[in-house]
Short mmCIF file of C-alpha atoms and ligand atoms in Angstrom, two decimals:
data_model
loop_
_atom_site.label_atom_id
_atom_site.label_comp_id
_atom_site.label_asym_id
_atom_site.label_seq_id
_atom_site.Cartn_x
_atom_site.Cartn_y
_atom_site.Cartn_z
CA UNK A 233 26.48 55.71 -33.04
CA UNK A 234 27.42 59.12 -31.61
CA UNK A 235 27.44 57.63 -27.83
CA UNK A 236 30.90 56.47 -27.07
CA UNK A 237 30.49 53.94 -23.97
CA UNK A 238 32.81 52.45 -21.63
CA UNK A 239 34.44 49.48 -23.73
CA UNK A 240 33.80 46.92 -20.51
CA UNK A 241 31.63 46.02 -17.86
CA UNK A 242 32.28 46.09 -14.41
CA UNK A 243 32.66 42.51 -12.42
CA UNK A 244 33.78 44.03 -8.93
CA UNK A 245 32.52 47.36 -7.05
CA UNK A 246 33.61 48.65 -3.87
CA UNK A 247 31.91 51.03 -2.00
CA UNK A 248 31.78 54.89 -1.66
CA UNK A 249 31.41 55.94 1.67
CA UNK A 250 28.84 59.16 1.80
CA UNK A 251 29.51 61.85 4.25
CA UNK A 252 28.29 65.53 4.92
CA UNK A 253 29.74 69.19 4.42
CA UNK A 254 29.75 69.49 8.36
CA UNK A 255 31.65 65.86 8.74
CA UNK A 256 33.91 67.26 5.86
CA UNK A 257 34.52 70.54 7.38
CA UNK A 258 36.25 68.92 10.34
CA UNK A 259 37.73 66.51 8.66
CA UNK A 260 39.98 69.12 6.31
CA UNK A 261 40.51 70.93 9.56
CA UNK A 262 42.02 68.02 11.24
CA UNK A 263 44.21 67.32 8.38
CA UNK A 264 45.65 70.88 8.06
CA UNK A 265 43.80 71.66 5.10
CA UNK A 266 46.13 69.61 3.28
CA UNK A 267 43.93 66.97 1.12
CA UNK A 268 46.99 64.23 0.85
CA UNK A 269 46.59 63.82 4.65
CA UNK A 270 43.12 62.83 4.31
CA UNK A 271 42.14 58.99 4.91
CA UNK A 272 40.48 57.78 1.66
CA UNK A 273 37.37 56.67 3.53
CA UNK A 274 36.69 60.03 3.90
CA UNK A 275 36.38 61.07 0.03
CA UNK A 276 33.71 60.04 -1.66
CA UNK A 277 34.96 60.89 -5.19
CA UNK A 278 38.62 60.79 -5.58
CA UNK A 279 40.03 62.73 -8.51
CA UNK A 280 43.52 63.17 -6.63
CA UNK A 281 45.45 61.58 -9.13
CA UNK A 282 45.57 58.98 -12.17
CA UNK A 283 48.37 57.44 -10.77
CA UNK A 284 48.00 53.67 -9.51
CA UNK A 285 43.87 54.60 -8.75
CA UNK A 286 42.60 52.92 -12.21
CA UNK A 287 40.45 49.25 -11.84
CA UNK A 288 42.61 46.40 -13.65
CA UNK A 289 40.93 44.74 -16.05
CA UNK A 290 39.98 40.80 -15.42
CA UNK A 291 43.13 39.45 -17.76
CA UNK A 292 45.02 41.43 -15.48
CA UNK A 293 43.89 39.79 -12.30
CA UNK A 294 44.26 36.73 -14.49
CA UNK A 295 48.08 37.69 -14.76
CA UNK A 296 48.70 38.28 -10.80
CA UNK A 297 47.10 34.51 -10.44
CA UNK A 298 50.19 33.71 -12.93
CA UNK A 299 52.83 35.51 -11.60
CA UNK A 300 55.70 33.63 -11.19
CA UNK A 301 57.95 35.13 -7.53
CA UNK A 302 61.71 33.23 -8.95
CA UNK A 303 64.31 35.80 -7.66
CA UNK A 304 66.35 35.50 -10.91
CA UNK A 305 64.47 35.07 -14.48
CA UNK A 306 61.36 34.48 -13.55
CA UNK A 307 59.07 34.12 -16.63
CA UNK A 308 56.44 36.55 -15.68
CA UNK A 309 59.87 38.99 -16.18
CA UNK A 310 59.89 38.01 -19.91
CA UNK A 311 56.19 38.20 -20.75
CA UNK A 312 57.03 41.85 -18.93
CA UNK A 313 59.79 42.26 -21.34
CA UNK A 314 58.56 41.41 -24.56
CA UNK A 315 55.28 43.59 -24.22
CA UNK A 316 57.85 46.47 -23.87
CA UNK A 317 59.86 45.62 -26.22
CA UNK A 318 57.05 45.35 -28.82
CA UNK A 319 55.59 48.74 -27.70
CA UNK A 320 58.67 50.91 -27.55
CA UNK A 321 61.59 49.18 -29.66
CA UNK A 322 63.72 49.09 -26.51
CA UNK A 323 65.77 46.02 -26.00
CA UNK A 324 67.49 48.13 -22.66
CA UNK A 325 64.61 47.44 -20.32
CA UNK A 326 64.64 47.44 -16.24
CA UNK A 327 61.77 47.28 -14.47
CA UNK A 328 61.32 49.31 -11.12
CA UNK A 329 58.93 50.07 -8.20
CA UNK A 330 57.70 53.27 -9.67
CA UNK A 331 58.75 56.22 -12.20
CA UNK A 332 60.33 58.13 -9.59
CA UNK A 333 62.67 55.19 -8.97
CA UNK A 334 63.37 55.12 -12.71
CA UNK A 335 64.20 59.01 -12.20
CA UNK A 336 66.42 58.82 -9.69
CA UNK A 337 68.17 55.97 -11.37
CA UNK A 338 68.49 58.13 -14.24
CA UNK A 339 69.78 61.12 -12.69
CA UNK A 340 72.15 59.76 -10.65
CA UNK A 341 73.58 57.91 -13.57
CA UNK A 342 73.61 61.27 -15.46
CA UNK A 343 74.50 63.96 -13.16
CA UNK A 344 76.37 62.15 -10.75
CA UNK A 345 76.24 60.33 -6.73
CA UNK A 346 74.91 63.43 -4.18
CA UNK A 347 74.59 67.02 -5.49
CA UNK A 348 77.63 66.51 -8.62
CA UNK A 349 74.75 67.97 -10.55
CA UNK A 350 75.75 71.43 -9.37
CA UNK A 351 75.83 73.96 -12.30
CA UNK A 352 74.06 72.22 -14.57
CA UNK A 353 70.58 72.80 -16.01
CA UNK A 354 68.36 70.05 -17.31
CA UNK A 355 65.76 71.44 -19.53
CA UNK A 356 61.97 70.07 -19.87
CA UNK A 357 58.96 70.95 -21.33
CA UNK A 358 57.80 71.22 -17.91
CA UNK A 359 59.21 68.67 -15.27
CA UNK A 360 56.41 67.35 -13.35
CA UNK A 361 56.83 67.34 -9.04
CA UNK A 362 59.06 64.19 -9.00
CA UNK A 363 61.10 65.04 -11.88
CA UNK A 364 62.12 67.94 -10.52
CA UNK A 365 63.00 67.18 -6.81
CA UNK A 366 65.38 63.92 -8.32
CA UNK A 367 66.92 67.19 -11.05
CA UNK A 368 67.51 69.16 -8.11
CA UNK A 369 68.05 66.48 -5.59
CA UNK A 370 71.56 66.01 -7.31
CA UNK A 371 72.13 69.68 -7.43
CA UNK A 372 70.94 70.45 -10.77
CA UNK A 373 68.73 73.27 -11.98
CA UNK A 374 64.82 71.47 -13.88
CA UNK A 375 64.25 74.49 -16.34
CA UNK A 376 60.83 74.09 -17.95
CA UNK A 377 60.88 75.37 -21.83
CA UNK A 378 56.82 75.39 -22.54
CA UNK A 379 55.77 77.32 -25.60
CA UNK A 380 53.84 80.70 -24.29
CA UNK A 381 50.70 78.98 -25.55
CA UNK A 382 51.30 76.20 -23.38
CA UNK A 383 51.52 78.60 -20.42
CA UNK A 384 47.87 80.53 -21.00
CA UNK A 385 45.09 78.16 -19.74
CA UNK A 386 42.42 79.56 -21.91
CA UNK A 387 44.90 79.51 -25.07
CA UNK A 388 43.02 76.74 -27.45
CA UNK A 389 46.13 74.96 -29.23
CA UNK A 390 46.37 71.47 -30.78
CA UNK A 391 49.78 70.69 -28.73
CA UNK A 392 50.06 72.79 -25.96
CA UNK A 393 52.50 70.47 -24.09
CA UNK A 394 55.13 71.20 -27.03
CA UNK A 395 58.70 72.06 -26.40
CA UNK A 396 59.66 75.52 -26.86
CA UNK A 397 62.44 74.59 -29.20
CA UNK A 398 63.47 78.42 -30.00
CA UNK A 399 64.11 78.76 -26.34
CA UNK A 400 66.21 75.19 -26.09
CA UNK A 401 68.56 75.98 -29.05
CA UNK A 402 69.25 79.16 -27.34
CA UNK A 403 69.82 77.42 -23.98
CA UNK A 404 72.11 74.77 -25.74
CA UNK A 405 74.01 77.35 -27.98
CA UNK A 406 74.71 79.13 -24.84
CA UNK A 407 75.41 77.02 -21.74
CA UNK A 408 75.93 73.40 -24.15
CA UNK A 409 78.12 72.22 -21.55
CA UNK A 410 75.85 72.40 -18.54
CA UNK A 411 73.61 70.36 -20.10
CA UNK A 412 73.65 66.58 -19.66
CA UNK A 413 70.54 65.60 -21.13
CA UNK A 414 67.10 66.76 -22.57
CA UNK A 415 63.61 65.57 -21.36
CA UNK A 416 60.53 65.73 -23.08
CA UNK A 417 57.28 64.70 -20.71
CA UNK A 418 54.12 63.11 -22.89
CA UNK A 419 51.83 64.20 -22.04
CA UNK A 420 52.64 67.23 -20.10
CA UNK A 421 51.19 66.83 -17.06
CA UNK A 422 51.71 70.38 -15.39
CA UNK A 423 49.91 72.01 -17.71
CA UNK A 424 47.13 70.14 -18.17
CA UNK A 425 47.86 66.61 -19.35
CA UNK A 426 48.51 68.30 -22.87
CA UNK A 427 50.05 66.43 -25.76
CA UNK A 428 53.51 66.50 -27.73
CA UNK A 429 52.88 66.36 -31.47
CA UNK A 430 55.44 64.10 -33.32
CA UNK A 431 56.35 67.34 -35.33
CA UNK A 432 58.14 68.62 -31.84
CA UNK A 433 59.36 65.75 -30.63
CA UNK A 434 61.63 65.45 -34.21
CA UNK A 435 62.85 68.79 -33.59
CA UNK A 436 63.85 68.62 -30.66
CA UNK A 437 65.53 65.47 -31.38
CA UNK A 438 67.18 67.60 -34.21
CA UNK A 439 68.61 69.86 -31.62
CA UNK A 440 70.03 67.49 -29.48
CA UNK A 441 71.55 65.53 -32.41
CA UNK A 442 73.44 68.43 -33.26
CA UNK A 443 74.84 69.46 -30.28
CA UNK A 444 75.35 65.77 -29.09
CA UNK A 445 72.81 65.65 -26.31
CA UNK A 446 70.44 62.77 -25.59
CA UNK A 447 67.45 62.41 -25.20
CA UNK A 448 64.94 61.12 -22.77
CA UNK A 449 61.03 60.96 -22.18
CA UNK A 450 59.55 61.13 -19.50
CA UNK A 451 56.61 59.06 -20.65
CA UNK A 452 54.23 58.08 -17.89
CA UNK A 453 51.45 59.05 -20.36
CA UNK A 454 52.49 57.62 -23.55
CA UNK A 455 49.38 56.35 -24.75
CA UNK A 456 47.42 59.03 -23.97
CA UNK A 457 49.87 61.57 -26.04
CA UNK A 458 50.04 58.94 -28.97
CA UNK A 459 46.15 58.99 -29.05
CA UNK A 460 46.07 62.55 -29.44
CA UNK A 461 48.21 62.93 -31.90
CA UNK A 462 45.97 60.47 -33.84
CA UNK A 463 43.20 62.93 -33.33
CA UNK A 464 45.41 66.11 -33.71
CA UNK A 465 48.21 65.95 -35.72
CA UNK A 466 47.67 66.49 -39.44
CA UNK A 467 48.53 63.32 -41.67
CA UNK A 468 48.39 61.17 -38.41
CA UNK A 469 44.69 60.51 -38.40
CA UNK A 470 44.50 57.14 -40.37
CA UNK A 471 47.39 55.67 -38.43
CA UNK A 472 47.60 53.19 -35.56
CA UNK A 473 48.13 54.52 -32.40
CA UNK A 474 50.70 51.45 -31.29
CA UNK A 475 52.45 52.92 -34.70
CA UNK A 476 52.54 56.31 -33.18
CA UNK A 477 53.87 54.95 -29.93
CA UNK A 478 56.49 53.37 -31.21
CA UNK A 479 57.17 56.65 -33.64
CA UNK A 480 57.44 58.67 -29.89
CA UNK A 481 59.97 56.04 -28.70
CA UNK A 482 62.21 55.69 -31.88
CA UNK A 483 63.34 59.32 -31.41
CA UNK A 484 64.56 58.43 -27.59
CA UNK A 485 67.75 57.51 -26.40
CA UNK A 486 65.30 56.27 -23.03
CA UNK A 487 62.48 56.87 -21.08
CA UNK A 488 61.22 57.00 -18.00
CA UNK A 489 57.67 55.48 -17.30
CA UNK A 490 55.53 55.21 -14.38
CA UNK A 491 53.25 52.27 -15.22
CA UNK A 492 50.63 53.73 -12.52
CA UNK A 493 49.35 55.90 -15.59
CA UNK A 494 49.25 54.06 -18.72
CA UNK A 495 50.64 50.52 -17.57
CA UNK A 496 47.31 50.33 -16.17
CA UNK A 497 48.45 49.17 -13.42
CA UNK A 498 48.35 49.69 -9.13
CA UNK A 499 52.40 49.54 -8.95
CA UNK A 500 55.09 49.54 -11.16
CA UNK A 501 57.49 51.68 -13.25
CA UNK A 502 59.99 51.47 -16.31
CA UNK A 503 63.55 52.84 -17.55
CA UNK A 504 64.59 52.42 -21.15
CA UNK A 505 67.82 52.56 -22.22
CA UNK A 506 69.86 52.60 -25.48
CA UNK A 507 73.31 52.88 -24.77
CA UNK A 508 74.76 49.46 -23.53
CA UNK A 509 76.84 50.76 -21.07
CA UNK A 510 74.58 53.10 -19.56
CA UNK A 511 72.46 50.07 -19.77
CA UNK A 512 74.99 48.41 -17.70
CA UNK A 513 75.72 50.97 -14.57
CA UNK A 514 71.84 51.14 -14.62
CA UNK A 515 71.92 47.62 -13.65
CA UNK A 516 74.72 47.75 -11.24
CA UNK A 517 72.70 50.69 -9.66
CA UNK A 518 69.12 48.52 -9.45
CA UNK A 519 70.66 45.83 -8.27
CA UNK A 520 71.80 47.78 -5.16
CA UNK A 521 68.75 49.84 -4.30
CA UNK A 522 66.04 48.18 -6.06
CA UNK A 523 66.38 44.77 -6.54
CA UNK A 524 67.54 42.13 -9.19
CA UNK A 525 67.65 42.98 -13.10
CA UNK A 526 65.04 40.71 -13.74
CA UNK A 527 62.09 42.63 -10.47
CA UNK A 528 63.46 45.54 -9.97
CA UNK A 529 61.53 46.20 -6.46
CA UNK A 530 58.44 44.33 -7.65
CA UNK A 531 56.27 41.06 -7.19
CA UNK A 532 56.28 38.94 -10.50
CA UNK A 533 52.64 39.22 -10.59
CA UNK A 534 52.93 43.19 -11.35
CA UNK A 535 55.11 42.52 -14.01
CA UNK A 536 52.59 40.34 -15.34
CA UNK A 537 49.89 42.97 -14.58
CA UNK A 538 51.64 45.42 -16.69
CA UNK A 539 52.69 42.92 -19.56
CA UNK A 540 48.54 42.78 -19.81
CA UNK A 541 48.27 46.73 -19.06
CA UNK A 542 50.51 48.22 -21.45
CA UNK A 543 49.12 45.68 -24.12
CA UNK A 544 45.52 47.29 -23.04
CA UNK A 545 46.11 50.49 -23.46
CA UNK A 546 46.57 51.08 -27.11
CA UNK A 547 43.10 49.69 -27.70
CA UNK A 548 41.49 51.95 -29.41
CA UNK A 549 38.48 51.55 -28.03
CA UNK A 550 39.81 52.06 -25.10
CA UNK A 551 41.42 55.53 -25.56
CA UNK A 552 38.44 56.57 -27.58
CA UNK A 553 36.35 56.15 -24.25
CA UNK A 554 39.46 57.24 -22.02
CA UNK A 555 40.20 60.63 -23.81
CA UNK A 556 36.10 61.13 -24.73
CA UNK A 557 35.21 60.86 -21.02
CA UNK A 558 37.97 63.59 -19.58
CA UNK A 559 36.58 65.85 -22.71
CA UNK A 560 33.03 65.27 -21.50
CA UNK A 561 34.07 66.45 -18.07
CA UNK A 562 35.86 69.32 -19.74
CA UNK A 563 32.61 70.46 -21.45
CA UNK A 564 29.95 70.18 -19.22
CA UNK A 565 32.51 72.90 -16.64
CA UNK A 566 32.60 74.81 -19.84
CA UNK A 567 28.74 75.00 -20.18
CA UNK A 568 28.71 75.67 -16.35
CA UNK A 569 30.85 78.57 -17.23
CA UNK A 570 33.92 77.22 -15.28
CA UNK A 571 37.45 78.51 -16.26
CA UNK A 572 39.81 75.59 -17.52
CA UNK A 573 42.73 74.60 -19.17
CA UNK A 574 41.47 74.59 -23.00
CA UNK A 575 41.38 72.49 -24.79
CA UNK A 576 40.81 69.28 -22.39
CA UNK A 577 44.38 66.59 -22.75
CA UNK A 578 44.38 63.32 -21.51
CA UNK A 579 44.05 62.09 -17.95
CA UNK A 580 42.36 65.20 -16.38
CA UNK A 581 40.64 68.51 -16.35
CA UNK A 582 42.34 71.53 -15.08
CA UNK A 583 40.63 74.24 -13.40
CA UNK A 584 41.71 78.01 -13.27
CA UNK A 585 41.62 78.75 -9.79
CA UNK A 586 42.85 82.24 -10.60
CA UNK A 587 39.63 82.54 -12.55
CA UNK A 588 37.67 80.90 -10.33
CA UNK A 589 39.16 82.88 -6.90
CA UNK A 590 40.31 86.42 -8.79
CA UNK A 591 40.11 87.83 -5.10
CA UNK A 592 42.63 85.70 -3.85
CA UNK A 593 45.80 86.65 -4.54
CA UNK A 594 48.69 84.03 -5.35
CA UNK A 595 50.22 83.92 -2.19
CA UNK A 596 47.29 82.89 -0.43
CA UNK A 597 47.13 79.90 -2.70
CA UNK A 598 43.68 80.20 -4.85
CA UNK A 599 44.46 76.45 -6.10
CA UNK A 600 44.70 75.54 -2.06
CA UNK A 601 41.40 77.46 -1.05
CA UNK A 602 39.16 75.87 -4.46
CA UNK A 603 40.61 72.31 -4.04
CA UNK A 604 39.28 72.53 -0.31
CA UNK A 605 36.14 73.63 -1.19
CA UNK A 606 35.35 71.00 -3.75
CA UNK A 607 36.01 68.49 -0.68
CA UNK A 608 33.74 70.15 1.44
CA UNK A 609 31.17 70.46 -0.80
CA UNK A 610 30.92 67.49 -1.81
CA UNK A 611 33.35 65.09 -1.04
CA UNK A 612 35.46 65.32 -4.09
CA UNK A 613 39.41 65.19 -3.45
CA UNK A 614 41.18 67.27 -6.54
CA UNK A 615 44.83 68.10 -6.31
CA UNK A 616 46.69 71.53 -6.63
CA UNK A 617 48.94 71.98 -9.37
CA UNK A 618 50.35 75.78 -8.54
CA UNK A 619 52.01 77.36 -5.99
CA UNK A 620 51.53 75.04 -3.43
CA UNK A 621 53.25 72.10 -5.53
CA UNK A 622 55.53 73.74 -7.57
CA UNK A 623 56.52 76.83 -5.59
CA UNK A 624 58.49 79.59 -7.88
CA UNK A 625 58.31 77.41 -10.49
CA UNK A 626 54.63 77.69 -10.67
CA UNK A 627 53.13 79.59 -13.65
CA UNK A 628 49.70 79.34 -13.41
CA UNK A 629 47.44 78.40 -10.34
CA UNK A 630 45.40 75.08 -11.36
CA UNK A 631 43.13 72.65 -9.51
CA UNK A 632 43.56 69.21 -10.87
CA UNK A 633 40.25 66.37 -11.39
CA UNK A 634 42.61 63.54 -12.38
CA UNK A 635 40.44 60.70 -13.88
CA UNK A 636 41.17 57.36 -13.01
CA UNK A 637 41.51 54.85 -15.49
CA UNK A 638 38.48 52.76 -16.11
CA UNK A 639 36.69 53.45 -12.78
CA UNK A 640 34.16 56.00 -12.27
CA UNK A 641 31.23 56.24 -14.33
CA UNK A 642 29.58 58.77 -16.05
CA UNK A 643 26.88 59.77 -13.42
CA UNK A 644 29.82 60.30 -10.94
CA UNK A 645 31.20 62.71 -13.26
CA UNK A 646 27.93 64.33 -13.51
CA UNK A 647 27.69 64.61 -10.00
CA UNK A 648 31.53 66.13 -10.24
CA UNK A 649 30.39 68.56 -12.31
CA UNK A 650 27.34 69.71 -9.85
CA UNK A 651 29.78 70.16 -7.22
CA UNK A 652 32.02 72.22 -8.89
CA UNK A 653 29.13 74.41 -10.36
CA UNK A 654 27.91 74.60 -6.62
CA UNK A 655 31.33 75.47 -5.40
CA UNK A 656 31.76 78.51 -8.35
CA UNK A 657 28.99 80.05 -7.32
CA UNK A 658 29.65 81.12 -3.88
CA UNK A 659 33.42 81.43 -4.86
CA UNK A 660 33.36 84.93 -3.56
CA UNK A 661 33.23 84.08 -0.08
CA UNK A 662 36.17 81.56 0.03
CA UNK A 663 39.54 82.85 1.68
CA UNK A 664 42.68 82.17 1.20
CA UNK A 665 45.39 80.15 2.97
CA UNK A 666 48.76 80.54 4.63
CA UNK A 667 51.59 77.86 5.63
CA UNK A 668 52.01 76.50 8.95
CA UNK A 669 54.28 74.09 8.14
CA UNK A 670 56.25 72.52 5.23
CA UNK A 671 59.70 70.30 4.61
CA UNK A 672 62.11 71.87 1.81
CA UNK A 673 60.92 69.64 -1.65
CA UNK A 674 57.84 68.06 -2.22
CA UNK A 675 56.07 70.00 0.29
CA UNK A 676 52.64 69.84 -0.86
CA UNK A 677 52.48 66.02 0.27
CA UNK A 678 52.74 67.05 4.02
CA UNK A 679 52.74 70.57 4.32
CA UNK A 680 49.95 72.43 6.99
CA UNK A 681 47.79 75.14 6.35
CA UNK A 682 46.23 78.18 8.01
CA UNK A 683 42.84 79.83 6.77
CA UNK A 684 42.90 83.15 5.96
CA UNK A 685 40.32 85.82 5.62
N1 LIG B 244 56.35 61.95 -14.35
C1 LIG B 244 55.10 62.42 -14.48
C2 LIG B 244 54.74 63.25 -15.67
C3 LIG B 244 54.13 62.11 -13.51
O1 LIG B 244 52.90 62.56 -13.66
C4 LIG B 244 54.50 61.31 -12.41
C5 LIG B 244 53.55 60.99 -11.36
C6 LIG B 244 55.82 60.83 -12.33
C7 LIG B 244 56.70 61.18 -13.32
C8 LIG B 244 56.29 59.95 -11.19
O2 LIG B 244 55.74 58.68 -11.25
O3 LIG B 244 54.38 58.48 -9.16
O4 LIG B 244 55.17 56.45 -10.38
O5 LIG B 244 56.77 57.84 -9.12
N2 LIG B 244 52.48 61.60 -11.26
C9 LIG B 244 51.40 61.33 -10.30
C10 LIG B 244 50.34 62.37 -10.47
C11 LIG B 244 51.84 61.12 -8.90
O6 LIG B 244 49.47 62.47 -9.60
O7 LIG B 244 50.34 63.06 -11.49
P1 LIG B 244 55.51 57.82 -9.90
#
């Protein structure tokens, strides 16, 4: 059959609350035209992010039922640690609240307590927001090495989220020294949830093999990468994906994982480790800010949710309909005649808002002024992936519609889709914004805005 449907059925629904442009109008004006500060009950579709939004599945639920709370070695902790282990190869595994904890673990471990980071560079195919406040938060520099491809939204390209490895073996034969450790984030969310092939994650590993350097993934969306590779890569198309998974993670040295993505799960996060003793001043360092080696900051029923989740999500069934329902999104914009990033990755669609808004010029953030819209039009909270987010670091100006996993259906998306078409057409008359107020990092969780003519 050519219709790929939603591989389950849905057991428990919750309610979308229904509002109207002139509600919505005051509503973003009350919240400083800053969609985070909006109360949830006032969205009626909300595409803000992936992240700890997607439904658990009813084995899941089973799981929280079964969670066992024992401070120390509680066996929900080893059903928890034998899924990862058989997913990644990893026998280093600490669990922890979410992936920034996992980052900041890392970081701190690797570029030292406060800002001893100072001088160095830690290079990325692009660090998403967290990523890069815990890099700089310890006084390093987060230098993104994209391919150019990856950096032109309307640039079709198999792996778009690749590394730019030209650019790191110039970086390493340069400044080798200043740099502690690589990253690699699958898939790339900053650019549009594109993919890593397996082809560029080898190289890099190459690279850092022979200058000494390890390194790391940041792999919130594992799954999601592996399954496009399956789709993308040549010679990877008759291969399981859990294969490919464990292919991504053989050529790690660790990883850091927010289980809010592809754990499937509401809470919950992951660090890997290889090297026993970094293994061991990991611990030391959980123990003191996130809890015991055996919860790391969570209930044992979330470990048991994820020991479920991130056996669920290399079904292929599963990331058939996952990955087929972002691309459907992706199209039907397309036909609509709506700029995006091209071609469509794995958790969400990412619209131009340069495109979209050519009259508003960067400063007035375009991403800002479209993502707005969309809420007053219709209710639908997107995100802003540009300058509002990322600041300098920003290279293009994009308008996130982060899917949630296993959640909406397709007639929401169809109503999505409407919206946006609705919005696109009177883009001329939107206006721009300016700052009122913002804090130094992470700014685009709190920050207040002005509109501008
Ligand atoms: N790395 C990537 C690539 C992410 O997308 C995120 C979160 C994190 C790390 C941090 O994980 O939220 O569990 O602490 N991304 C969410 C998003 C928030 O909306 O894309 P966390």
């Amino acid at each position: 059959m050519k219709t790929i449907i939603e591989p389950f059925r849905i057991k428990s629904v919750e309610p979308l609350r229904m509002s109207t442009p002139a509600e919505r109008r005051a509503w973003l004006a009350e919240a400083g035209w800053n969609l985070f500060r909006l109360p949830a009950e006032r969205v009626i579709i909300d595409l803000l992010t992936d992240s700890g939004t997607g439904a658990m599945s009813s084995e899941q639920w089973a799981g929280v039922m079964r969670g066992d709370e024992s401070y120390a070695g509680a066996p929900s902790f080893y059903r928890f640690l034998e899924a990862v282990q058989g997913l990644t190869g990893f026998t280093g595994v600490l669990p922890t609240h979410q992936g920034r904890a996992s980052e900041r673990l890392l970081c701190e471990l690797l570029l030292g307590r406060g800002d001893a980071g100072r001088g160095k560079v830690v290079p990325n195919n692009a660090h998403f927001d967290t990523t890069r406040a815990n890099v700089e938060h310890h006084g390093a520099e987060a230098l993104d090495l994209l391919t150019d491809v990856g950096r032109q939204p309307s640039a079709v390209a198999p792996f778009k989220g690749d590394l730019d490895v030209a650019r790191l073996e110039g970086l390493l034969r340069e400044r080798a020294a200043d740099v502690p450790f690589v990253m690699v984030t699958v898939t790339c969310n900053t650019n549009g949830g594109q993919p890593v092939s397996l082809a560029n994650l080898r190289a890099v590993r190459a690279l850092c093999d022979r200058f000494g350097k390890p390194l790391f993934l940041d792999a919130c969306r594992f799954a999601e990468n592996a399954w496009l590779i399956k789709q993308r890569e040549p010679g990877q198309g008759d291969r399981p994906v859990a294969a490919i998974v464990r292919d991504m993670f053989d050529l790690a040295c660790g990883a850091t994982i927010s289980a809010k993505k592809d754990g499937l799960v509401n809470t919950g996060g992951v660090l890997l480790l290889r090297d026993p003793a970094l293994l061991q001043r990991a611990s030391e360092l959980l123990i003191l800010t996130e809890g015991f080696v055996t919860y790391g900051g969570l209930a044992g029923r979330d470990l048991e949710a994820m020991a479920v989740g991130f056996r669920e999500v290399v079904d292929e069934d599963y990331l058939r309909y996952r990955v087929r329902s972002v691309e459907y999104l992706g199209e039907r914009l397309l036909e609509a005649g709506v700029s995006i990033v091209r071609p469509p990755g794995g958790h969400a669609i990412y619209i131009d808002a340069t495109s979209v808004c050519p009259h508003i010029p960067r400063g007035r953030f375009p991403g800002q002024a479209l993502a707005c819209a969309l809420y007053e039009q219709g209710g639908v909270r997107s995100c802003e992936i540009g300058s509002v987010m990322l600041g300098a670091a920003a290279t293009m100006e994009l308008v996130r519609l982060a899917i949630p996993r296993r959640t909406y259906t397709q007639s929401h998306i169809d109503y999505v889709v409407e919206v946006v078409a609705e919005v696109r057409a009177q883009a001329d008359a939107l206006g721009g914004f300016e700052l009122v107020e913002a804090p130094p990092a992470l700014r685009h969780f709190t920050a207040r805005f002005r509109p501008v003519a």
